[in-house]
PDB file of C-alpha atoms and ligand atoms in Angstrom:
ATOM      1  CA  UNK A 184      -8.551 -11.128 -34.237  1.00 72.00           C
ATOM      2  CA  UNK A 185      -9.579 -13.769 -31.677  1.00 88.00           C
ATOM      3  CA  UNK A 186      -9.747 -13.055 -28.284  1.00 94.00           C
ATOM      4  CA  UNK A 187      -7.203 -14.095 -25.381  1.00 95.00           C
ATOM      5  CA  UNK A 188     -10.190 -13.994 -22.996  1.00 96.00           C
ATOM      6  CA  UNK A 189     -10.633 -15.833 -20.968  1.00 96.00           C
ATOM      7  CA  UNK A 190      -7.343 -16.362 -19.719  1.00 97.00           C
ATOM      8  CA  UNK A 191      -8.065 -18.127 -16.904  1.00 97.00           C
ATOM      9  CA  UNK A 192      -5.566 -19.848 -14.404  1.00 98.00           C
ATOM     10  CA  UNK A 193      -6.142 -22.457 -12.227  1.00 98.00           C
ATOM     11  CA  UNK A 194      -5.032 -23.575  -8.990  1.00 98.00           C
ATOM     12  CA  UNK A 195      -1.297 -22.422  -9.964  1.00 98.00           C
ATOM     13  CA  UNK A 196       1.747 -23.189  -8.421  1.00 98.00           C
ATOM     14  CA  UNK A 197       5.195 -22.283  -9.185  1.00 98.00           C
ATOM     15  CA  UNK A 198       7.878 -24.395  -6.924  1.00 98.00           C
ATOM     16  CA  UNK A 199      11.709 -23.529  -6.829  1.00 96.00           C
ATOM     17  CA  UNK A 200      14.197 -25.170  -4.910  1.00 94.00           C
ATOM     18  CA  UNK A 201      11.459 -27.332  -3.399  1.00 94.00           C
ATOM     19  CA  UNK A 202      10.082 -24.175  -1.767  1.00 96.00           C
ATOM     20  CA  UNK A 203       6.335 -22.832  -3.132  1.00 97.00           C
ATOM     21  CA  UNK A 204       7.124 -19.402  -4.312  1.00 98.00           C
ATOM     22  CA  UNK A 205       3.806 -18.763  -5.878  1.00 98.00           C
ATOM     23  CA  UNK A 206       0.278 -20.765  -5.515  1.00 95.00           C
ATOM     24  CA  UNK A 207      -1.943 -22.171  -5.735  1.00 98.00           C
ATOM     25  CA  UNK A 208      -3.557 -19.305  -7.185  1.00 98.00           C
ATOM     26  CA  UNK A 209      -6.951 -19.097  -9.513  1.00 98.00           C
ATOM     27  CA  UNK A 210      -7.786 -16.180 -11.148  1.00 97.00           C
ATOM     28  CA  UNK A 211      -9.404 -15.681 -14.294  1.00 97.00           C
ATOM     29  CA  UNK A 212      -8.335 -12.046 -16.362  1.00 97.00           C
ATOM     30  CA  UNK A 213     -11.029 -11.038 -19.267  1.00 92.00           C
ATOM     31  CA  UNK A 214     -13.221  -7.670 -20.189  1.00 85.00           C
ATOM     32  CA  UNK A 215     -11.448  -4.454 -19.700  1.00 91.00           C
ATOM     33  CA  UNK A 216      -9.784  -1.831 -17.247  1.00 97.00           C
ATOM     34  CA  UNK A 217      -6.842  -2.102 -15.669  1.00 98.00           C
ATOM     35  CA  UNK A 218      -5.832  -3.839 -12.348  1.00 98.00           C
ATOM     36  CA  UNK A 219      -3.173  -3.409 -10.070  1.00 98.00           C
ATOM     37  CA  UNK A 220      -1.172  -5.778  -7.847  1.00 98.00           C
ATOM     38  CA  UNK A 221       0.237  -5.248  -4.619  1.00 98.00           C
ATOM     39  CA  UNK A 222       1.946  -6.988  -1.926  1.00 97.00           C
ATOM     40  CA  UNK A 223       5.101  -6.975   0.050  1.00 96.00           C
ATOM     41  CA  UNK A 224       8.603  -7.562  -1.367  1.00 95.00           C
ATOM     42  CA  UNK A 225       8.956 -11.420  -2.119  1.00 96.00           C
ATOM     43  CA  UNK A 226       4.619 -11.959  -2.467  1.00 97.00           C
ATOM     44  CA  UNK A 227       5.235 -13.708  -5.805  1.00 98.00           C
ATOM     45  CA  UNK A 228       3.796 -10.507  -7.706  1.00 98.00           C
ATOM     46  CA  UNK A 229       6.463 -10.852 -10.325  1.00 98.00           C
ATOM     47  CA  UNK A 230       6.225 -14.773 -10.428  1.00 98.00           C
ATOM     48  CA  UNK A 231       2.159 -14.020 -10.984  1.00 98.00           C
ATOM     49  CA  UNK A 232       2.764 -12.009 -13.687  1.00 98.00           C
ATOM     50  CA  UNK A 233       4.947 -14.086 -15.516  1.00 98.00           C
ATOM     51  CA  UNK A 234       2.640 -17.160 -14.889  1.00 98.00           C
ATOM     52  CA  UNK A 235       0.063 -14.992 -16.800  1.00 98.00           C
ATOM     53  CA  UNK A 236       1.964 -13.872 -19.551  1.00 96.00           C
ATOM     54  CA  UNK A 237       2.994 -17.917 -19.663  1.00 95.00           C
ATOM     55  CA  UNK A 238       6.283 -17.510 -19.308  1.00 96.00           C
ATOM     56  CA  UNK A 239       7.073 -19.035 -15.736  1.00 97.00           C
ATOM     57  CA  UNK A 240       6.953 -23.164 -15.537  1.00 96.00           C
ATOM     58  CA  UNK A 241       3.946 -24.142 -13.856  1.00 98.00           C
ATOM     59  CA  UNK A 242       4.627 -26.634 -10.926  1.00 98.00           C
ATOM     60  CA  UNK A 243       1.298 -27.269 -10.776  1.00 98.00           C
ATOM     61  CA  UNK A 244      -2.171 -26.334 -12.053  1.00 98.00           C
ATOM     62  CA  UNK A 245      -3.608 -24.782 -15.945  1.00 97.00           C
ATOM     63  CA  UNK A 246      -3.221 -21.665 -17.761  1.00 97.00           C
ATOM     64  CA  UNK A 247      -5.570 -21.383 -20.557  1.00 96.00           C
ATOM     65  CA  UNK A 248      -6.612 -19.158 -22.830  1.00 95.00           C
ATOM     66  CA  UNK A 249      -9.869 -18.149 -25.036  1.00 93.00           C
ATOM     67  CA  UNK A 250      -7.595 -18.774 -28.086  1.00 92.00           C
ATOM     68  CA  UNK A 251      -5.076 -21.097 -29.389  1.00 87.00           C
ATOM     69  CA  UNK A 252      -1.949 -20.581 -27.130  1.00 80.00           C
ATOM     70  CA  UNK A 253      -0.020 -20.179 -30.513  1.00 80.00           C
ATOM     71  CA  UNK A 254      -1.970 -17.406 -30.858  1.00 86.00           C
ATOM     72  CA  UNK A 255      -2.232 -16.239 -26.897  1.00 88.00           C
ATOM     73  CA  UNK A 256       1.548 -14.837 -27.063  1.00 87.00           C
ATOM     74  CA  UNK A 257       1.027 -12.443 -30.286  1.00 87.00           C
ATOM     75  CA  UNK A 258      -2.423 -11.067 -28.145  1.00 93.00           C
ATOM     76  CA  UNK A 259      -0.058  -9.544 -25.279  1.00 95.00           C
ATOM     77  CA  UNK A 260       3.219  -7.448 -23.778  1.00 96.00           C
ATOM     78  CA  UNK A 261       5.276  -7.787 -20.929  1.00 96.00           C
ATOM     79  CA  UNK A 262       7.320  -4.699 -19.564  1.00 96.00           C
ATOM     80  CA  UNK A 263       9.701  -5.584 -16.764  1.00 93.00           C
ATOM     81  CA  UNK A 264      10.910  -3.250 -14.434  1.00 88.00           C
ATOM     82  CA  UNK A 265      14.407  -3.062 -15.676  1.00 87.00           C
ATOM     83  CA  UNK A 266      13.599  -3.081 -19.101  1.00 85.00           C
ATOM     84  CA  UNK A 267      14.754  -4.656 -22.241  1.00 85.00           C
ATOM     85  CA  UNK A 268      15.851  -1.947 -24.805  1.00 89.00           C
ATOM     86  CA  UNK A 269      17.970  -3.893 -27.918  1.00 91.00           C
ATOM     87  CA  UNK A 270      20.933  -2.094 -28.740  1.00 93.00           C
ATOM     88  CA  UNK A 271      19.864  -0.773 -31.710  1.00 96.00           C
ATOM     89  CA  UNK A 272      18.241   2.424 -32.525  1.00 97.00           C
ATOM     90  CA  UNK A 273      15.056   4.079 -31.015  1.00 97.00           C
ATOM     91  CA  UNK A 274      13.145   3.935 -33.750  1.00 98.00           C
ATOM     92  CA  UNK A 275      14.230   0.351 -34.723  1.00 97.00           C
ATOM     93  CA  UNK A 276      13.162  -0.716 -31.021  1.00 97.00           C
ATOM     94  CA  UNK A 277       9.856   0.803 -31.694  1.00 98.00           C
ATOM     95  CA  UNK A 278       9.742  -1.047 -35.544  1.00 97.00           C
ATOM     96  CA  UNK A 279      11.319  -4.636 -34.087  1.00 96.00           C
ATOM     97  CA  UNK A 280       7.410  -5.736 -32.889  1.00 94.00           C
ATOM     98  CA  UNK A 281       5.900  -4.229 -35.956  1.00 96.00           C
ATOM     99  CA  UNK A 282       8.474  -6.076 -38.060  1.00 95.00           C
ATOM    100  CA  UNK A 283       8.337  -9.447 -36.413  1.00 92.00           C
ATOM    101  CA  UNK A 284       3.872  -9.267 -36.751  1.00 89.00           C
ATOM    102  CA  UNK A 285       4.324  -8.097 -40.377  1.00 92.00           C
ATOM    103  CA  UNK A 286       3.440  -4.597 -40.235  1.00 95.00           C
ATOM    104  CA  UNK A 287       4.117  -3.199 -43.440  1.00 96.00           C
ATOM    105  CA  UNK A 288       6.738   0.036 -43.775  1.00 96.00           C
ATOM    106  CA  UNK A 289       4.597   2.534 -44.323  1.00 97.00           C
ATOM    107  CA  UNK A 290       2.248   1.441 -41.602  1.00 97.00           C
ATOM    108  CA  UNK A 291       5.064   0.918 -39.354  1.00 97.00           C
ATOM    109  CA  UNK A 292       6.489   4.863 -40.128  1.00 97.00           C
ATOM    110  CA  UNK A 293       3.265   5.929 -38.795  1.00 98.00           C
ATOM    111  CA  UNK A 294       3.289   4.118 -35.854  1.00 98.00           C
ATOM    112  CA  UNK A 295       6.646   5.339 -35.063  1.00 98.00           C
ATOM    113  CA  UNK A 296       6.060   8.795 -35.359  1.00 97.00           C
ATOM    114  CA  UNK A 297       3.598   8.644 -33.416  1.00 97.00           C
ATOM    115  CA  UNK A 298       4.281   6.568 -30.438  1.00 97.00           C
ATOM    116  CA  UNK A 299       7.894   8.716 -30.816  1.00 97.00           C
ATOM    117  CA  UNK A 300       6.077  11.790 -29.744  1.00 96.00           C
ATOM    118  CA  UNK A 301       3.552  10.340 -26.891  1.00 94.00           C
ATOM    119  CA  UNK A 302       7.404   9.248 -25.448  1.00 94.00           C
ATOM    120  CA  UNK A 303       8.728  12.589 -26.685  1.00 94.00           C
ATOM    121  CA  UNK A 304      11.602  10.836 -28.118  1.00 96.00           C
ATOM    122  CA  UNK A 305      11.051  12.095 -31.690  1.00 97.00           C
ATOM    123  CA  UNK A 306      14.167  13.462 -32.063  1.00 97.00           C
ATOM    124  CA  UNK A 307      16.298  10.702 -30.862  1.00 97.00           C
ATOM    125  CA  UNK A 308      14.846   8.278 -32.915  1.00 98.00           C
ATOM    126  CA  UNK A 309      18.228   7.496 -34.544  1.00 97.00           C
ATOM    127  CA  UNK A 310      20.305   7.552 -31.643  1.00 97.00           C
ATOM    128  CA  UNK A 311      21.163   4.157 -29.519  1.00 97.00           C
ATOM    129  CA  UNK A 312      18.405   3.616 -27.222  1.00 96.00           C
ATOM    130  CA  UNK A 313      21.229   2.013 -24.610  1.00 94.00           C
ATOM    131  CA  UNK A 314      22.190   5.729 -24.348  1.00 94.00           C
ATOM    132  CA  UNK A 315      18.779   6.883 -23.141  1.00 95.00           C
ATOM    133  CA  UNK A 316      18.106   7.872 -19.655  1.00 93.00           C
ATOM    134  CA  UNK A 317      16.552   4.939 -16.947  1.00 90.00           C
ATOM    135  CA  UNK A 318      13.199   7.148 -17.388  1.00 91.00           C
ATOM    136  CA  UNK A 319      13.378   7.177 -21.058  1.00 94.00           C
ATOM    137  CA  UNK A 320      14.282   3.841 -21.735  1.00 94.00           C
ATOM    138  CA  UNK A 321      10.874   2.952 -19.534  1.00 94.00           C
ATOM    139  CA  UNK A 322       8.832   5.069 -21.791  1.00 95.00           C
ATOM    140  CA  UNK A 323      10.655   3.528 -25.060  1.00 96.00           C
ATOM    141  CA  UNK A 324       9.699  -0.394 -23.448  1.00 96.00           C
ATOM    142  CA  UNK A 325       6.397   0.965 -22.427  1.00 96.00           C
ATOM    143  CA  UNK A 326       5.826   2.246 -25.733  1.00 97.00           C
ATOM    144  CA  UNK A 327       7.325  -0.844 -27.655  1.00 97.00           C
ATOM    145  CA  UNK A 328       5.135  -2.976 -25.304  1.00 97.00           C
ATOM    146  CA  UNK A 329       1.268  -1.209 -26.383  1.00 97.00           C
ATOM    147  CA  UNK A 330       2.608  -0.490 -30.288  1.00 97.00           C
ATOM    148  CA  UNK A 331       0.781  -3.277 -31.983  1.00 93.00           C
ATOM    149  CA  UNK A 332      -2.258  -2.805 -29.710  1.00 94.00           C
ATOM    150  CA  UNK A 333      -2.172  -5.918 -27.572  1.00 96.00           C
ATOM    151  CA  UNK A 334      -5.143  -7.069 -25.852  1.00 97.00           C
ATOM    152  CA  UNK A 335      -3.536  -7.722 -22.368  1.00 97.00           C
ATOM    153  CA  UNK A 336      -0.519  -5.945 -20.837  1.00 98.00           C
ATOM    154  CA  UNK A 337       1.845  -7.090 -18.176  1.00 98.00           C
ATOM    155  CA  UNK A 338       3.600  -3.949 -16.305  1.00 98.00           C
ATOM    156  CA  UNK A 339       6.148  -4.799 -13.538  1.00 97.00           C
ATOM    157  CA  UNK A 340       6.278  -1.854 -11.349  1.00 96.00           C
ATOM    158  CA  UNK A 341       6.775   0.283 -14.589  1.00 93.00           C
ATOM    159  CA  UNK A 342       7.777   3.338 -12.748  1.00 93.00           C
ATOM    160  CA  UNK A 343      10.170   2.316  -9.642  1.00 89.00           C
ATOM    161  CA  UNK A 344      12.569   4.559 -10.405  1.00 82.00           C
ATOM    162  CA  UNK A 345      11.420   7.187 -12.014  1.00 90.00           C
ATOM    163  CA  UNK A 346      10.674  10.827 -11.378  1.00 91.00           C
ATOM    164  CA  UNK A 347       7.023  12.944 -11.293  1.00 92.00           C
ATOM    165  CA  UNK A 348       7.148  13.942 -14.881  1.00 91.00           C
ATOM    166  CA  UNK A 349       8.379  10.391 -16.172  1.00 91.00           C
ATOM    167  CA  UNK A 350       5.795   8.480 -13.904  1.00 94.00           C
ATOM    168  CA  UNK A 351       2.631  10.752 -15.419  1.00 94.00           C
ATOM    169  CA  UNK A 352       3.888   9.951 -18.742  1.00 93.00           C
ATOM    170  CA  UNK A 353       4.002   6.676 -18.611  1.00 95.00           C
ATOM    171  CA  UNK A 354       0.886   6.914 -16.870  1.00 97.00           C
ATOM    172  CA  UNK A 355      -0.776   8.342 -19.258  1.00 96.00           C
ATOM    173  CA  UNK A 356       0.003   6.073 -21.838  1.00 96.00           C
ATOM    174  CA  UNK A 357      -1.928   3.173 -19.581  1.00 97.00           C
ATOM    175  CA  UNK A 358      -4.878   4.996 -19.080  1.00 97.00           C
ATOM    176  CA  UNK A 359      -4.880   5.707 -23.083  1.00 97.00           C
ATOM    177  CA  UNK A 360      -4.240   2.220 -23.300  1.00 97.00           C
ATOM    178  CA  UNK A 361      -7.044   1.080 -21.269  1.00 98.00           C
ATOM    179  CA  UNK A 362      -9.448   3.047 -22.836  1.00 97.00           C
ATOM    180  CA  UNK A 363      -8.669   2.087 -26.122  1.00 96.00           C
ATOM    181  CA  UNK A 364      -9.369  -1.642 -24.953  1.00 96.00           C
ATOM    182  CA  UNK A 365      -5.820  -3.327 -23.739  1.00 97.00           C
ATOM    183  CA  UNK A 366      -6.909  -5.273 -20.697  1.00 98.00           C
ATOM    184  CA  UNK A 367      -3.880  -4.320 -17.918  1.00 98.00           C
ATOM    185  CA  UNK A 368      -1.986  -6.057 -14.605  1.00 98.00           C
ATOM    186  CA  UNK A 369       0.443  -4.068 -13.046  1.00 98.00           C
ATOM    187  CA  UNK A 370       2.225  -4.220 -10.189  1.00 98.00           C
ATOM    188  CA  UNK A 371       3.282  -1.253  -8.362  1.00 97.00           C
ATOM    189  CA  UNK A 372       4.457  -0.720  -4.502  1.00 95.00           C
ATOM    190  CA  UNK A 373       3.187   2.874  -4.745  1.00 95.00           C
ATOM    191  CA  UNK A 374       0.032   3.313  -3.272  1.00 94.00           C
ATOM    192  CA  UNK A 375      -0.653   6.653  -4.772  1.00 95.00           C
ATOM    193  CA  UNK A 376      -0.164   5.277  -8.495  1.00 96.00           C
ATOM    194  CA  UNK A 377      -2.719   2.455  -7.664  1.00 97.00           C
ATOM    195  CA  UNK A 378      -5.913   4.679  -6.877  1.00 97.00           C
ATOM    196  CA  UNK A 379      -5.059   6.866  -9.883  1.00 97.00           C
ATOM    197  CA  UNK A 380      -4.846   4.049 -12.131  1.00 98.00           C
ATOM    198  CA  UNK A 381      -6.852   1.217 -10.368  1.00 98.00           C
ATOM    199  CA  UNK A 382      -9.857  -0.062 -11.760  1.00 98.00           C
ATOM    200  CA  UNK A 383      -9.291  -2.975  -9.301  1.00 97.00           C
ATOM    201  CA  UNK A 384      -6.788  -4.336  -7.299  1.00 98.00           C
ATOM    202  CA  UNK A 385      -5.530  -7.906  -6.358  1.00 98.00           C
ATOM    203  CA  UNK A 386      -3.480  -7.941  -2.821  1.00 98.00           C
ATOM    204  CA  UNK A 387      -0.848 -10.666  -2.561  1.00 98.00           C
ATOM    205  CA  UNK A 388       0.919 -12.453   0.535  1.00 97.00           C
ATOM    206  CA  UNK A 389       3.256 -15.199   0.533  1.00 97.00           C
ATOM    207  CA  UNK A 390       2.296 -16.553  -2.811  1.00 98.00           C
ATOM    208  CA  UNK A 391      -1.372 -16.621  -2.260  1.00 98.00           C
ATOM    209  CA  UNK A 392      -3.868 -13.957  -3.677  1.00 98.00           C
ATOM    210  CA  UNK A 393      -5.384 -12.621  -0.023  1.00 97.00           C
ATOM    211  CA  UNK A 394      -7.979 -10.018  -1.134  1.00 98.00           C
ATOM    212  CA  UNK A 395      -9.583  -9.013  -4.671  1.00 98.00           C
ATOM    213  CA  UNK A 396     -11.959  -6.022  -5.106  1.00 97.00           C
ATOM    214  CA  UNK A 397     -13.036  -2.814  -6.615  1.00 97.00           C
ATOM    215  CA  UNK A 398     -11.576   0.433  -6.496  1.00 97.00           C
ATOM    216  CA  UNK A 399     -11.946   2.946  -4.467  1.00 96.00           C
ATOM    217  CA  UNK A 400     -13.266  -0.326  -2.271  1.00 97.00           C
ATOM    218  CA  UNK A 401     -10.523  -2.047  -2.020  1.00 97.00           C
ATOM    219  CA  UNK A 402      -8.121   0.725  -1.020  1.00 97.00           C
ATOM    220  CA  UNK A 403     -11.079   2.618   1.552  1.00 96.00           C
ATOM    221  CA  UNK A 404     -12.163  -0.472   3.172  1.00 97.00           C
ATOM    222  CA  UNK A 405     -10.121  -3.741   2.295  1.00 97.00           C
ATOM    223  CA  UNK A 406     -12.291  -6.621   3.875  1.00 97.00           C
ATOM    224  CA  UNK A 407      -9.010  -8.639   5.169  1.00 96.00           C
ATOM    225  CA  UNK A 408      -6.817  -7.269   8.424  1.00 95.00           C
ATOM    226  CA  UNK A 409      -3.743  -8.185   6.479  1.00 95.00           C
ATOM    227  CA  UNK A 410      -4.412  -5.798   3.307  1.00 96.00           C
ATOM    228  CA  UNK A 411      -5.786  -3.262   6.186  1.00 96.00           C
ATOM    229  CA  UNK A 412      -2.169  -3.391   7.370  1.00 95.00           C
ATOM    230  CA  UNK A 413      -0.379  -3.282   4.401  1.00 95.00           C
ATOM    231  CA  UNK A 414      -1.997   0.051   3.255  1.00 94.00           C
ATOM    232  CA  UNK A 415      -1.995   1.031   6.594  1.00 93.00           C
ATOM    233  CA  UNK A 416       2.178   0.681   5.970  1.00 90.00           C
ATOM    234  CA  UNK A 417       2.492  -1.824   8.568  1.00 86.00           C
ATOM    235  CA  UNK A 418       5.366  -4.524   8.323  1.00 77.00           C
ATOM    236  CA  UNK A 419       3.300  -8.089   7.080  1.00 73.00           C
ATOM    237  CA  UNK A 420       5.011 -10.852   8.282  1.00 65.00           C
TER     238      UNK A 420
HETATM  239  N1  LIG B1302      14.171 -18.843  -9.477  1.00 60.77           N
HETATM  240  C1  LIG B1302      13.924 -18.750  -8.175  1.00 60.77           C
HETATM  241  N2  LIG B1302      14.443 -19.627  -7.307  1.00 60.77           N
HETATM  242  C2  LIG B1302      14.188 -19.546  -5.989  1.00 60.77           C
HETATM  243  N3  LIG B1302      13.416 -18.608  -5.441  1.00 60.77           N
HETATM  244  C3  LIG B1302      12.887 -17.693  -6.249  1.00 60.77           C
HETATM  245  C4  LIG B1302      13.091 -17.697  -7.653  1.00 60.77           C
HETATM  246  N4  LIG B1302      12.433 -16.662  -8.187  1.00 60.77           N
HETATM  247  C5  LIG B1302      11.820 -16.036  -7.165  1.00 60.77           C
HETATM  248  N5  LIG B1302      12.083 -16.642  -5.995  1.00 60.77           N
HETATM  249  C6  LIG B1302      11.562 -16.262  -4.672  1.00 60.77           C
HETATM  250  O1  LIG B1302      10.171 -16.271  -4.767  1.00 60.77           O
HETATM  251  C7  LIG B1302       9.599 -15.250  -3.959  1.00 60.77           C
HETATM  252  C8  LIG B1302       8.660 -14.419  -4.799  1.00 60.77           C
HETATM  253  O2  LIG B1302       9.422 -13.654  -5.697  1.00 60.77           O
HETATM  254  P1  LIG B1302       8.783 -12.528  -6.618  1.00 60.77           P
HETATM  255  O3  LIG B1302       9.894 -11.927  -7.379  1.00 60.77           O
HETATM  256  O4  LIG B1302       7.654 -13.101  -7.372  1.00 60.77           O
HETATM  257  O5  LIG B1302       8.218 -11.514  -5.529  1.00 60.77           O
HETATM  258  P2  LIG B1302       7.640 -10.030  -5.708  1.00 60.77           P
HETATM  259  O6  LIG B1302       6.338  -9.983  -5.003  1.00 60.77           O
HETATM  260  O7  LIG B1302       7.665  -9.666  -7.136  1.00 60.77           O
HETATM  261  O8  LIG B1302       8.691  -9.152  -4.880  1.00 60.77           O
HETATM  262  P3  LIG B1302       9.213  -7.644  -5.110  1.00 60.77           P
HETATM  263  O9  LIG B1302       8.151  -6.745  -4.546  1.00 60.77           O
HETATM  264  O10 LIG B1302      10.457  -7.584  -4.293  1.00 60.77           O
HETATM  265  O11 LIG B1302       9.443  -7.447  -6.577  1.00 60.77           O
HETATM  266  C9  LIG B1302      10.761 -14.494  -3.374  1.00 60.77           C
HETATM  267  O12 LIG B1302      10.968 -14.943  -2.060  1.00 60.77           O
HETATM  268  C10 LIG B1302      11.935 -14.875  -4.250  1.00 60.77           C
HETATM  269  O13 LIG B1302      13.141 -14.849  -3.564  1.00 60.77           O
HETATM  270 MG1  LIG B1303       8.692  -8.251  -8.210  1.00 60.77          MG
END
């Protein structure tokens, strides 16, 4: 398969209402690990994310991509923080991506299985997933997102609401995910989750990209006052 990487963007800037919500921002996202992003409510995390994934009208500036861009959306997965479940079965939310890449059925009964029990949904596979649990329905999206192996991953804040047990699963299925080679960007407001998961971060502030770096760098000793302060739990305005 040919590779998304570089996905690069440049000098972007997302404008609503005649207000800039987001930009300019430049960042280019290739190799591996996974990276999180932080930032007060209203930094333009979520804007960022979907300017990545390429599905948030630039105002101004380039996206591009080390492939074709008819072939950049296949290559990746978004998981929003309320998440999308169809109202269909479990199972058939886990086989709707297979399906729609041409997976073949016995292939895609596999994949089911398996990715049921990392979720531990295996025996609710025929139930409604618009019955499931907030928690469960997070695992089901999360698990629907990384089921054809994408190359990059969106996650925003994956695991707001959910509780110890939910938040190590899911979790766990990143850092499996990483390791097997999905590039990830998450945002998260929960400083704990981002040095577990961290392999970098990127700290964001009124639609501009304030600090980049390393972890445990960027979390022990953040160059910039303002990301001081924000870790620190102070109020940014
Ligand atoms: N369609 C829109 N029209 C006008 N303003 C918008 C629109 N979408 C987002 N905004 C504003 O843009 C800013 C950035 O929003 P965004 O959702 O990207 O922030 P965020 O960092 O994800 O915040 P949170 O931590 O609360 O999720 C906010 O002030 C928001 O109100
Ligand atoms: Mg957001």
């Amino acid at each position: 398969m040919v590779s998304l990487f570089p996905l690069t963007l440049t000098e972007g800037l997302v404008r609503r209402r005649g207000q800039v919500i987001m930009g300019p921002v430049s960042l280019t996202v290739e190799g591996r690990g996974l990276t999180v992003l932080m930032g007060p409510n209203g930094a333009g995390k979520s804007t960022l994310l979907k300017a990545l994934h390429g599905i948030e009208r630039l105002s101004a500036g380039r996206l591009r991509h080390g492939c074709p861009s008819d072939q950049s959306h296949a290559a990746q997965a978004f998981v929003f923080q309320t998440p999308v479940v169809l109202r269909r079965s479990v199972a058939a939310n886990l086989a709707y991506p297979l399906k729609l890449h041409g997976v073949g059925r016995a292939e895609r009964a596999r994949l089911i299985e398996d990715w049921s029990a990392r979720i531990r949904l295996s025996d609710r596979l025929d139930q409604p997933a618009a019955r499931l649990s907030g928690g469960e329905r997070q695992k089901l999206a999360t698990a629907r997102a990384l089921i054809r192996s994408p190359q990059l991953l969106f996650l925003d804040e994956p695991t707001a609401n959910l509780d110890g047990r939910s938040t190590r699963e899911i979790e766990d299925l990143l850092r499996a995910a990483r390791d097997g080679g999905t590039r990830i960007v998450m945002a998260t407001h929960d400083f704990a989750q981002a040095r577990r998961l961290a392999d970098d971060a990127w700290f964001m502030m009124n639609g501009r990209i304030v600090e980049t770096g390393p972890s445990p760098q960027f979390f022990d000793t953040p160059a910039r006052s303002e990301t001081r302060a924000f870790l620190r739990g102070d109020i940014l305005e």
